[in-house]
CSV table of C-alpha atoms and ligand atoms in Angstrom, one decimal:
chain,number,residue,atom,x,y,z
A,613,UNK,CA,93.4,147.9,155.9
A,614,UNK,CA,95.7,144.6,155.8
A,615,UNK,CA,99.3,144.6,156.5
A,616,UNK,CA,100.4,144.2,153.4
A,617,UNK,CA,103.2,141.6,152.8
A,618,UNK,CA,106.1,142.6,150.1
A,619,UNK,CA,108.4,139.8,151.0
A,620,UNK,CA,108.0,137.7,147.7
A,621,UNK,CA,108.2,141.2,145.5
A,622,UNK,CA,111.5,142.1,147.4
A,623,UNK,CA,113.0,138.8,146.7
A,624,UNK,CA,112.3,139.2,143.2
A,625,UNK,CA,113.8,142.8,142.5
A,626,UNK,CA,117.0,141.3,144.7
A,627,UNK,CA,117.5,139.0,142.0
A,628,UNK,CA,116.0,140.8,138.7
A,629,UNK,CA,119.0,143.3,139.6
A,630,UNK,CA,121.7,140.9,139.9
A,631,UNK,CA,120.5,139.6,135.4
A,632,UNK,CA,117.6,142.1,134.3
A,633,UNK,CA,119.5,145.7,133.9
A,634,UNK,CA,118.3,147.9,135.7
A,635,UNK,CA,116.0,145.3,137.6
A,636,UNK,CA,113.2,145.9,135.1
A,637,UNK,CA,113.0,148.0,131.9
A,638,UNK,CA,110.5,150.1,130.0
A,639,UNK,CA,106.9,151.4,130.9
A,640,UNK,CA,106.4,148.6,133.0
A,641,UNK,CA,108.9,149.4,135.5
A,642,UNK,CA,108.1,150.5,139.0
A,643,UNK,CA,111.5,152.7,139.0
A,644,UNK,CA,109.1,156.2,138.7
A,645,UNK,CA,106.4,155.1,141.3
A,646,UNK,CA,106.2,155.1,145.0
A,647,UNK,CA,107.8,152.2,146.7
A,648,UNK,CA,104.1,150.3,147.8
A,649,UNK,CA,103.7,149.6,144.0
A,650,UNK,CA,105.0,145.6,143.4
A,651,UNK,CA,106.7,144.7,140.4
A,652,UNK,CA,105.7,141.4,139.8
A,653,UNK,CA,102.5,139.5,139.9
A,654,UNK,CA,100.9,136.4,140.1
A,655,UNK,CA,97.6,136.1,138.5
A,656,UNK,CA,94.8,137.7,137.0
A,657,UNK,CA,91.0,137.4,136.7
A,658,UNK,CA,88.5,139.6,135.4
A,659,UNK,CA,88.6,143.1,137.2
A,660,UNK,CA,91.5,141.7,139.5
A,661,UNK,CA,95.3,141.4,140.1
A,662,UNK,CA,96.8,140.0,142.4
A,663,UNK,CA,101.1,140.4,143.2
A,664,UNK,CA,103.4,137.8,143.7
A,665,UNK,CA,103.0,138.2,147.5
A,666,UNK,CA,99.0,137.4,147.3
A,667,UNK,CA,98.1,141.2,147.5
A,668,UNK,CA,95.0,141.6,145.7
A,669,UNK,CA,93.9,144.9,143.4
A,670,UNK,CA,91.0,146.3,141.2
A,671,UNK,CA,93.1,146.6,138.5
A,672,UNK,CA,92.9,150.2,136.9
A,673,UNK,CA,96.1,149.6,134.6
A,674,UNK,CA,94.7,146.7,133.0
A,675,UNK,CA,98.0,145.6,131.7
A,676,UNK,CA,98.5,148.7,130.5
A,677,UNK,CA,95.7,148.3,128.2
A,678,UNK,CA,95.4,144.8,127.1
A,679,UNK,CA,92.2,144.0,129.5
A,680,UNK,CA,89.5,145.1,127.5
A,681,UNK,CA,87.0,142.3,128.4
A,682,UNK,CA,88.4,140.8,131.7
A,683,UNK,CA,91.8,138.9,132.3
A,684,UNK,CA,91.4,135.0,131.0
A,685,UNK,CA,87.7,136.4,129.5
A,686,UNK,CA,86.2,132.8,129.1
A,687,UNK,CA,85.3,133.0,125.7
A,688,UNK,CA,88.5,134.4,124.2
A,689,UNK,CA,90.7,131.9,126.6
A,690,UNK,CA,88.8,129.0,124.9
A,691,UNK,CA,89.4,130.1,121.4
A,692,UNK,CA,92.4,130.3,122.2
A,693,UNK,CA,93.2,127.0,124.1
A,694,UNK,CA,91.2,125.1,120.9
A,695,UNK,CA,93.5,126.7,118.3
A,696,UNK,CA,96.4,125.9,120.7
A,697,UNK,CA,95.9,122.3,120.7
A,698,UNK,CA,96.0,122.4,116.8
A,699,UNK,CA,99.0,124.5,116.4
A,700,UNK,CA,100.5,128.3,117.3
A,701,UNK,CA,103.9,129.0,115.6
A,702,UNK,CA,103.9,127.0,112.4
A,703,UNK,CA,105.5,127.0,109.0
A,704,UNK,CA,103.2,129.3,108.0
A,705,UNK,CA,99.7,131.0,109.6
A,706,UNK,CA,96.5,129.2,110.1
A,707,UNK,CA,93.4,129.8,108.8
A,708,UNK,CA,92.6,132.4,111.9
A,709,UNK,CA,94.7,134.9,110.3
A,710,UNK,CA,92.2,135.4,107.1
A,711,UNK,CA,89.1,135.4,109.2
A,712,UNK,CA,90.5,138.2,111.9
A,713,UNK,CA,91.5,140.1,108.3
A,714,UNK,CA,88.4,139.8,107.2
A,715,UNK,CA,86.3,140.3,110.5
A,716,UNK,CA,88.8,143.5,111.1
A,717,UNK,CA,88.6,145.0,108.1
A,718,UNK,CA,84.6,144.7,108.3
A,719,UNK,CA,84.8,146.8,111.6
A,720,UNK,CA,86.9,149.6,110.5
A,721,UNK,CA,85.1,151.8,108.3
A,722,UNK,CA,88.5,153.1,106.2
A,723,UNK,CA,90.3,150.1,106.2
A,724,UNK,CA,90.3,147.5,103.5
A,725,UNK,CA,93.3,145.6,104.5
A,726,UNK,CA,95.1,144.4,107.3
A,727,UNK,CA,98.7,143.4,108.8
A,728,UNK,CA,99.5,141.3,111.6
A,729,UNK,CA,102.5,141.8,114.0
A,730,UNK,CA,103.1,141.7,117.6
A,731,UNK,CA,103.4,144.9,119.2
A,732,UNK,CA,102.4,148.3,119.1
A,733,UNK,CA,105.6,149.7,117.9
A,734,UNK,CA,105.6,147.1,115.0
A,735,UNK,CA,102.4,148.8,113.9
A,736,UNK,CA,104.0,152.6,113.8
A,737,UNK,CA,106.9,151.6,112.5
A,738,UNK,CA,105.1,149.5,109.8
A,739,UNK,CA,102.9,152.6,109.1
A,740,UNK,CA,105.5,155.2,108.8
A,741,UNK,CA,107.2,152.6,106.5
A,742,UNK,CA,104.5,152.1,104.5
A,743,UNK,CA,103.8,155.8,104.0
A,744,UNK,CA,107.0,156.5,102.4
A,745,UNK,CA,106.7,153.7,100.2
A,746,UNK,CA,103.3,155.2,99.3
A,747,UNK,CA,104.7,158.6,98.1
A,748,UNK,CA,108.8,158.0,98.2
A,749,UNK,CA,108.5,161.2,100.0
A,750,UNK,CA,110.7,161.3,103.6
A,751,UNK,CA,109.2,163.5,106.7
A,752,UNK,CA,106.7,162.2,108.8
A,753,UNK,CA,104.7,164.1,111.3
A,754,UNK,CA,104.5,164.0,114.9
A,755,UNK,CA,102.7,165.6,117.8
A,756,UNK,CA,105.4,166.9,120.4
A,757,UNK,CA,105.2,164.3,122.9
A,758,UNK,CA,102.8,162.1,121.5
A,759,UNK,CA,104.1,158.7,122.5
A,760,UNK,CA,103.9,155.8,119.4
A,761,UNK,CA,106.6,153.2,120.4
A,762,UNK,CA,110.3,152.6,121.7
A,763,UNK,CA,111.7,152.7,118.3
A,764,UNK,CA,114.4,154.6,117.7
A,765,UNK,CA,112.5,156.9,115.8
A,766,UNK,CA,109.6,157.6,118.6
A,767,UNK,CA,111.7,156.8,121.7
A,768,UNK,CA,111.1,159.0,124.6
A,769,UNK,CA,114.5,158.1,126.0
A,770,UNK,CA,117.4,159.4,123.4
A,771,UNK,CA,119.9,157.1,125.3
A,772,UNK,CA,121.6,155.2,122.6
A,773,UNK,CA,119.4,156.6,119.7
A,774,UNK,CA,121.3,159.0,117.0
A,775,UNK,CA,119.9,162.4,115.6
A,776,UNK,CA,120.4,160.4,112.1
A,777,UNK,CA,117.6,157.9,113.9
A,778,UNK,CA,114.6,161.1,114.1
A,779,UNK,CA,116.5,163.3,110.7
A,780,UNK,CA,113.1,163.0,108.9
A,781,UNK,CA,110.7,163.3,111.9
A,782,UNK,CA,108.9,166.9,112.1
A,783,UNK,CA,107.3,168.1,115.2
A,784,UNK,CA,104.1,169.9,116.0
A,785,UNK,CA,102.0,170.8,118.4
A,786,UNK,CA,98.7,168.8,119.2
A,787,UNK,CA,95.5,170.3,118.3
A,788,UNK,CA,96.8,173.1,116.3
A,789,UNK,CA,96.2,173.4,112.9
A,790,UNK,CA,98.8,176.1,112.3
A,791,UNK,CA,101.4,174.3,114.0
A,792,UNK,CA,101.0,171.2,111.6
A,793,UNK,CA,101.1,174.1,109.1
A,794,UNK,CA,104.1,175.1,109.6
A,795,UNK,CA,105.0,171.7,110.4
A,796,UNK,CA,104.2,170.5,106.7
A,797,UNK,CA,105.9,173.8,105.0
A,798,UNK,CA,108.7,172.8,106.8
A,799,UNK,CA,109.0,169.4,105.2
A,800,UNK,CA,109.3,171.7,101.8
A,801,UNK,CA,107.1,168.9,99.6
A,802,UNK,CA,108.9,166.1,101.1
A,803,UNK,CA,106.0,164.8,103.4
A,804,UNK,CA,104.8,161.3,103.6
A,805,UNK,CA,102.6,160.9,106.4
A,806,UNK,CA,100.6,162.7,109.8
A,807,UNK,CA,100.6,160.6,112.8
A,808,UNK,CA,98.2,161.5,115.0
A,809,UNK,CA,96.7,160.0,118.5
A,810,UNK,CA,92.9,159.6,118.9
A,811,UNK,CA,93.2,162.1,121.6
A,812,UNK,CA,96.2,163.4,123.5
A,813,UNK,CA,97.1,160.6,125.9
A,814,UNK,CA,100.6,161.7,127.6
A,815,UNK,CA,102.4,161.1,131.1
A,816,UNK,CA,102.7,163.8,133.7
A,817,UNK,CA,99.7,166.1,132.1
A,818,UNK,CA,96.2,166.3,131.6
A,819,UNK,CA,94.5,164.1,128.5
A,820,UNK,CA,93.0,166.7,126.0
A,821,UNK,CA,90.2,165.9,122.9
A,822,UNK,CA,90.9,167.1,120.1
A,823,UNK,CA,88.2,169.3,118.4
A,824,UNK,CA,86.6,168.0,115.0
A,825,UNK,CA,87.7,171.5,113.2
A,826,UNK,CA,91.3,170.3,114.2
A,827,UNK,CA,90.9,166.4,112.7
A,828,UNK,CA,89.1,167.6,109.7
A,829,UNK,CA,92.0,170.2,109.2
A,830,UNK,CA,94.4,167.5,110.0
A,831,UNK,CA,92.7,165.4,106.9
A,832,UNK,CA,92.7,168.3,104.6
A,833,UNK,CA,96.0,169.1,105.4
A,834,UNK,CA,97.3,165.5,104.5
A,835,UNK,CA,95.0,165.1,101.2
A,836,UNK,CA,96.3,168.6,100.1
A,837,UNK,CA,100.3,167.8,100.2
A,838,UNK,CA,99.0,163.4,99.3
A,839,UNK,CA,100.4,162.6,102.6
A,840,UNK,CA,99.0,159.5,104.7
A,841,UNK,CA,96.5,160.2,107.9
A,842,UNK,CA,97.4,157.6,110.4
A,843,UNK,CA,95.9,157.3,113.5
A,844,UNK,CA,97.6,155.2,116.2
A,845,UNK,CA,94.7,153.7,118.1
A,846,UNK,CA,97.5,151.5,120.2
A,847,UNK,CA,96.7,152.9,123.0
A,848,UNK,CA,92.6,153.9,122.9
A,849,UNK,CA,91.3,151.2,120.1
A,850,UNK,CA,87.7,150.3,120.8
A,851,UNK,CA,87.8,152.4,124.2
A,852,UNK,CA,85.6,154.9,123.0
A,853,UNK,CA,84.1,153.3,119.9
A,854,UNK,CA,83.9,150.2,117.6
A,855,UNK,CA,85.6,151.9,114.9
A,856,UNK,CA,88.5,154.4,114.5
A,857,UNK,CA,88.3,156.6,116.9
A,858,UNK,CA,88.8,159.7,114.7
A,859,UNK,CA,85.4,158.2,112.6
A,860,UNK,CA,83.6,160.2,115.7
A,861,UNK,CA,84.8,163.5,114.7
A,862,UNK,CA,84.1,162.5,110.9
A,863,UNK,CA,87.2,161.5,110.1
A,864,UNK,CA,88.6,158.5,108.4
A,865,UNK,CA,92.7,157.8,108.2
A,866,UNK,CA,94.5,156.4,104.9
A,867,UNK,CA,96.2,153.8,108.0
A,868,UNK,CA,95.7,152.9,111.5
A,869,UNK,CA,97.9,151.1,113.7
A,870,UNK,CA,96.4,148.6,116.8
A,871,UNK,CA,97.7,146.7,119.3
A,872,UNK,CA,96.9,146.3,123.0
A,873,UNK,CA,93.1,145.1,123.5
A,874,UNK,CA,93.3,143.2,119.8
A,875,UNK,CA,93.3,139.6,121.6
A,876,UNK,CA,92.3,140.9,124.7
A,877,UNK,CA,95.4,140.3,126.4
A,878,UNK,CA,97.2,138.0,123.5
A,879,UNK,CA,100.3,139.2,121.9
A,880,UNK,CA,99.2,140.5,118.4
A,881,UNK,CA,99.0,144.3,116.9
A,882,UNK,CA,98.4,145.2,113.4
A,883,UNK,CA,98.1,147.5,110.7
A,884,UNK,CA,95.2,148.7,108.8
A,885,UNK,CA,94.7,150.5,105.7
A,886,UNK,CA,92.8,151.8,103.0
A,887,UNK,CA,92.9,150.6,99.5
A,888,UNK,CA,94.9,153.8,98.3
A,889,UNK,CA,97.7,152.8,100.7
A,890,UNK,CA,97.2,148.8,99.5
A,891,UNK,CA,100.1,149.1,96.9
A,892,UNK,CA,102.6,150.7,99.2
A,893,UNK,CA,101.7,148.1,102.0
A,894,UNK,CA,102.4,145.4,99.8
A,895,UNK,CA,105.9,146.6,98.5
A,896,UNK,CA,107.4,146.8,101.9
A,897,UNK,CA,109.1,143.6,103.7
A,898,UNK,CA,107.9,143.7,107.3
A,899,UNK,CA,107.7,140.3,109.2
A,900,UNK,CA,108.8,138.4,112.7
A,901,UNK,CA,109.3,135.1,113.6
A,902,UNK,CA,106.0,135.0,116.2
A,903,UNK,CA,103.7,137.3,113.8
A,904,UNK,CA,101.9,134.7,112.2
A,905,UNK,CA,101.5,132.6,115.5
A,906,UNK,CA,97.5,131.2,115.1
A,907,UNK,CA,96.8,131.8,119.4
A,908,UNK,CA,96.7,135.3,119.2
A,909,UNK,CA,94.8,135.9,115.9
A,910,UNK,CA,92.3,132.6,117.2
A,911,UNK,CA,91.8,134.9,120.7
A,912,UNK,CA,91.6,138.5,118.5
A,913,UNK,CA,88.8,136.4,116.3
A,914,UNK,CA,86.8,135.9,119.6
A,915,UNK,CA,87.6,139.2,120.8
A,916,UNK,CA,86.6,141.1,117.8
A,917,UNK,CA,83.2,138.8,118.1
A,918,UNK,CA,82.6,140.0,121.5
A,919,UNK,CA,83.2,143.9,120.8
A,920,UNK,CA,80.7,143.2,117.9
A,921,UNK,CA,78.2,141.6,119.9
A,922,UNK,CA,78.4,142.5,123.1
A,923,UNK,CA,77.3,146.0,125.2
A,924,UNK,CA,80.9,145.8,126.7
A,925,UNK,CA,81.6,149.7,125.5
A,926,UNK,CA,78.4,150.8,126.8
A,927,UNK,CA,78.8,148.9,130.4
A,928,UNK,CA,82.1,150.0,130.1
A,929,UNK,CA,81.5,153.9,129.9
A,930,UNK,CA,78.6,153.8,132.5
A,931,UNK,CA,81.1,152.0,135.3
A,932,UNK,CA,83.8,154.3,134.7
A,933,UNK,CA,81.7,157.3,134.6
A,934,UNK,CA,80.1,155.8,137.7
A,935,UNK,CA,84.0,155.9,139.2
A,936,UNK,CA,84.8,158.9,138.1
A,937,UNK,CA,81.8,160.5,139.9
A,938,UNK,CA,82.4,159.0,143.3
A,939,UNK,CA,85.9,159.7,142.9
A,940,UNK,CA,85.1,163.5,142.3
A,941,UNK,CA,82.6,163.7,145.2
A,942,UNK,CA,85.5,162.5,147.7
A,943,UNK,CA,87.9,164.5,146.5
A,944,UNK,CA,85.9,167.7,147.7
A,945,UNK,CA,84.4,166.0,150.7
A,946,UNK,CA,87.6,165.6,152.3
A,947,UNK,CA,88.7,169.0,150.3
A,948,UNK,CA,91.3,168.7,147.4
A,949,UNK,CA,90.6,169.9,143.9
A,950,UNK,CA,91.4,167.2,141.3
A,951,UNK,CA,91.6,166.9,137.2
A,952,UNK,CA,90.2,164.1,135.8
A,953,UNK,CA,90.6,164.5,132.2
A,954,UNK,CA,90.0,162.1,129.3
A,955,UNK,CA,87.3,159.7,128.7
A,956,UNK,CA,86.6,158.4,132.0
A,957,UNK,CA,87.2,154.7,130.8
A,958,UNK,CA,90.7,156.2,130.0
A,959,UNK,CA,91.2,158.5,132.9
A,960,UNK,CA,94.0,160.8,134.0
A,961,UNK,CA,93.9,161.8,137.6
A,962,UNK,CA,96.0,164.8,138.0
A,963,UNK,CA,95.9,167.0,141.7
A,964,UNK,CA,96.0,170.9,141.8
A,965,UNK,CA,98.8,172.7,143.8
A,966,UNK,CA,101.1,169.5,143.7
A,967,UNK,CA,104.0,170.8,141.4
A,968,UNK,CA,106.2,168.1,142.0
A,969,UNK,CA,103.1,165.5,142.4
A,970,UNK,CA,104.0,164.5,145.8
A,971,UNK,CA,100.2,164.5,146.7
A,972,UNK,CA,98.9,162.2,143.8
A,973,UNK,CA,102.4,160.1,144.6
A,974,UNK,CA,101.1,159.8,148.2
A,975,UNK,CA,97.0,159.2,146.7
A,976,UNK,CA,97.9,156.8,144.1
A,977,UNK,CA,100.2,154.9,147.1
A,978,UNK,CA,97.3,154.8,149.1
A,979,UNK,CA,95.0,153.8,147.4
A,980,UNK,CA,97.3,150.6,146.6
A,981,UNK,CA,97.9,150.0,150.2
A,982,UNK,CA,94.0,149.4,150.0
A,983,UNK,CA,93.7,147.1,147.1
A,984,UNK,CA,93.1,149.6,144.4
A,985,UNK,CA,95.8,150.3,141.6
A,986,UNK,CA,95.4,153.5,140.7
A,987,UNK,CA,98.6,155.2,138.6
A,988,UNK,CA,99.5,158.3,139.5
A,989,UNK,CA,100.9,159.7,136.1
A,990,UNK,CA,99.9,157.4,133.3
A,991,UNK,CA,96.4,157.2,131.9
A,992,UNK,CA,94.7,154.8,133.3
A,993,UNK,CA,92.4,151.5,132.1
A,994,UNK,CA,88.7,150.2,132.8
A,995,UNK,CA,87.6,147.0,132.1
A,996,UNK,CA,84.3,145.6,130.6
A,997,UNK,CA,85.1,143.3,133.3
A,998,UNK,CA,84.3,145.5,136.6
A,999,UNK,CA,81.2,144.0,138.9
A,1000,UNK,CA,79.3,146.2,141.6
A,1001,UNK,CA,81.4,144.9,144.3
A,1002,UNK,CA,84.5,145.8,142.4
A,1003,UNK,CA,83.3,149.4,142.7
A,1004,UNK,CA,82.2,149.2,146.0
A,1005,UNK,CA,85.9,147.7,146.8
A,1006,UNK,CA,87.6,150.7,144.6
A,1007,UNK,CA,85.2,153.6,146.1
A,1008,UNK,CA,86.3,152.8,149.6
A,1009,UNK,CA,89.6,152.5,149.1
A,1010,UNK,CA,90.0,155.4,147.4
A,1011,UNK,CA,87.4,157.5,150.1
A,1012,UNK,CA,90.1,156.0,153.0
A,1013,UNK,CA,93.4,157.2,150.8
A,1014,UNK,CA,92.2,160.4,150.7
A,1015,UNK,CA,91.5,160.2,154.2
A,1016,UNK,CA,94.8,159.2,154.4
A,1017,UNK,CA,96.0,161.9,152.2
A,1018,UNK,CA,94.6,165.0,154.1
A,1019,UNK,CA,96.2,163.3,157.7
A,1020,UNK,CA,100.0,163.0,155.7
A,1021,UNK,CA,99.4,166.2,153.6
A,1022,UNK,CA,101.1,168.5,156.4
A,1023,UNK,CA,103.9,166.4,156.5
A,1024,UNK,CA,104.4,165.1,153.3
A,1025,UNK,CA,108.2,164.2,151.6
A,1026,UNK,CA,109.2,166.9,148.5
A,1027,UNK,CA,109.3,164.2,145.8
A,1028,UNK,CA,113.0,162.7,145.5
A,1029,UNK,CA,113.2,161.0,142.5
A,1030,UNK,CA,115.2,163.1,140.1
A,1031,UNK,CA,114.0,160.8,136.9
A,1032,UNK,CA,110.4,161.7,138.1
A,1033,UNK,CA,111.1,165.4,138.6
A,1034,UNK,CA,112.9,165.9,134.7
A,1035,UNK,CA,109.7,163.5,133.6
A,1036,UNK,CA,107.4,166.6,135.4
A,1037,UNK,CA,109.6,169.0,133.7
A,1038,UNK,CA,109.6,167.6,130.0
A,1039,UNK,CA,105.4,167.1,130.5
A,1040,UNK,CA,105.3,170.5,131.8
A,1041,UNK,CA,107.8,172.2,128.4
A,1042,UNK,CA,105.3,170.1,125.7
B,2390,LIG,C1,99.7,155.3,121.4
B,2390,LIG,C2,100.7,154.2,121.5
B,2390,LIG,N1,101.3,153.9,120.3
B,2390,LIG,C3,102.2,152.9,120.3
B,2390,LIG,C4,102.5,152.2,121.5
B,2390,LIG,C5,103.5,151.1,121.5
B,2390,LIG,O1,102.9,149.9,121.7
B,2390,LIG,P1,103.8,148.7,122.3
B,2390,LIG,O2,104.2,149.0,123.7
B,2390,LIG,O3,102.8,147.5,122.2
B,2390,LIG,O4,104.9,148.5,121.4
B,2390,LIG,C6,101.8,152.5,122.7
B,2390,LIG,C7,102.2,151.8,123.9
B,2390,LIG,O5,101.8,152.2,125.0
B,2390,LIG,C8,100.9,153.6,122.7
B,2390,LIG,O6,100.3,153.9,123.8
């Protein structure tokens, strides 16, 4: 292992703190994770990161999501730089934005239209807007802890947001039917859509499938009271399939909301939707200054061609599962029980006996030290993008941090961060 340099990175939170509150904001933040983890970087390519001090990483965050196909994926990047030398923000779209419709729409077995906008959030909000205009009903749905956006009305921090903001958001539990039950008799006829999340994806906790009794139930549910079914594939779109991800448990939404992978790494998310909810979609007035930009929807045409053409899913699956295996097989050699829960190309990596996750803390840190980013509470990313000697890089360094692991283990720090303990706590109550 390298002595890692942090110079640059610490020169860089010194003066984010003195004009970015806080230093950073939002999920991208390094305030929850151990201190080895750098908040800024310098490039990207393919499988790889490296920070702002040179450090370089098998990225297993992939921006969070974006890095379906690889950072600067040729292909995509040269859609992309053709359509920027014609024009990006303009009076109006390009032509770009009715071929990705149309291209889109052709993927998704439930959807017959589609919106444009930038982030995830737009997508959710846009959805839950769009179901109310559907029925003019009110309550909306949502799993307990399900995360869909930093609006005001999905926030997981309730700094600054009123009760006013969530008055016609009703909570359930995930993967039970009787708690949406109750859930819809509460909203007493007043119900105008269900989110729900392909599977249950949250921080601090294992990731959990739901079962295809549950979805279907979910659907019959939402046809029984005429509320909208929408699924927010933000977060696992065209991870674990080329459609919705809820078409593998036989179910199709009236809406889906997208975002991250779309351009592979361009800022664009969008809305799809059935033609029942056509009507309601086109009453509402939803828009944004970049939403229409032509770069994006030129590098989401390109993307959208590759996950249609291309074995990236099935590469995909068979390197993570590959990953996930070795990882497993270490863990016991060197003698600690782990969870790995999810779809391995999404995976969470939870240890047992570490209540206040001191032991992943010290893992995930580790295995960063050594060129790996691993995350220790968030669900994690795999590229299309990883190569053999990516593995090979990412099995070793994760074999040496537990290594690592079982020599600090006796000695290791109670975790000290109070945000980090209450974030245990809340994971631990949903
Ligand atoms: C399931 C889900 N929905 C919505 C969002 C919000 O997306 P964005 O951060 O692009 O606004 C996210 C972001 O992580 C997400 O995971």
């Amino acid at each position: 292992m390298t002595n890692r340099i942090n110079s640059k990175n610490r020169e860089l939170v010194e003066r984010a703190r003195q004009v970015i509150p806080g230093g950073m904001y939002g999920h991208e933040s390094v305030a929850l994770l151990p201190d080895d983890f750098p908040q800024f970087f310098g490039k990207a390519e393919g499988a790889r990161l490296w920070d702002v001090d040179g450090n370089e990483y098998v990225d297993y965050m992939c921006a969070f999501g974006p890095n379906l196909l690889g950072y600067q994926h040729p292909v995509v990047e040269q859609a992309a730089r053709a359509q920027a030398l014609l024009g990006d923000t303009m009076t109006g779209p390009s032509e770009a934005m009715v071929t990705l419709a149309e291209d889109f729409v052709g993927m998704i077995s439930h959807a017959s239209w589609a919106m444009f906008c930038k982030n995830g959030s737009d997508a959710t909000s846009m959805a839950m807007v769009t179901a109310r205009a559907h029925s003019g009903r009110r309550k909306i749905l949502v799993a307990k802890g399900a995360y869909h956006g930093a609006s005001p009305w999905n926030t997981p921090n309730l700094k600054g947001i009123l009760p006013e903001d969530r008055a016609h958001i009703i909570y359930f539990e995930y993967n039970n039917l009787q708690s949406l039950a109750d859930a819809v008799k509460l909203a007493d006829g007043d119900i105008a859509g269900v989110f729900a999340t392909p599977f249950r994806h949250e921080v601090f906790a294992d990731q959990t499938d739901p079962s295809a009794d549950y979805a279907k139930g979910v659907r019959k549910l939402c046809d029984d009271v005429d509320a909208l079914l929408i699924v927010d594939e933000v977060r696992a779109g065209f991870r674990l399939t080329r459609d919705c991800s809820w078409s593998l448990l036989g179910v199709e939404p009236d809406l889906s909301a997208w975002g991250k992978v779309l351009g592979n790494g361009h800022p664009i998310s969008a809305l799809l939707g059935s033609e029942k909810a056509r009507a309601a979609a086109q009453s509402i007035f939803v828009t944004g200054s970049f939403w229409f930009s032509a770069v994006p929807m030129a590098a989401s045409v390109a993307t959208l061609k590759l996950i249609r053409e291309t074995d990236y899913l099935e590469k995909m699956i068979a390197i993570a599962e590959r990953v996930r295996a070795g990882i497993g097989e270490q863990a016991a050699a060197h003698g600690f029980s782990i969870r790995q829960t999810g779809p391995a190309q999404m995976p969470q990596i939870l240890f047992d006996e570490d209540p206040d996750m001191r032991v992943g803390y010290h893992w995930a840190a580790a295995c960063v030290r050594r060129g790996v980013y691993m995350h220790p509470y968030h669900n994690m990313f795999v590229t299309s993008a990883l190569r053999e000697e990516d593995i090979r890089k990412t099995l070793d360094g994760t074999d040496a941090a537990f290594a690592d692991l079982r020599q600090a283990l006796p000695n290791l720090e109670p975790q000290t961060k109070p945000a980090v303990l209450a974030r245990i706590e809340r994971a631990r109550a949903a």
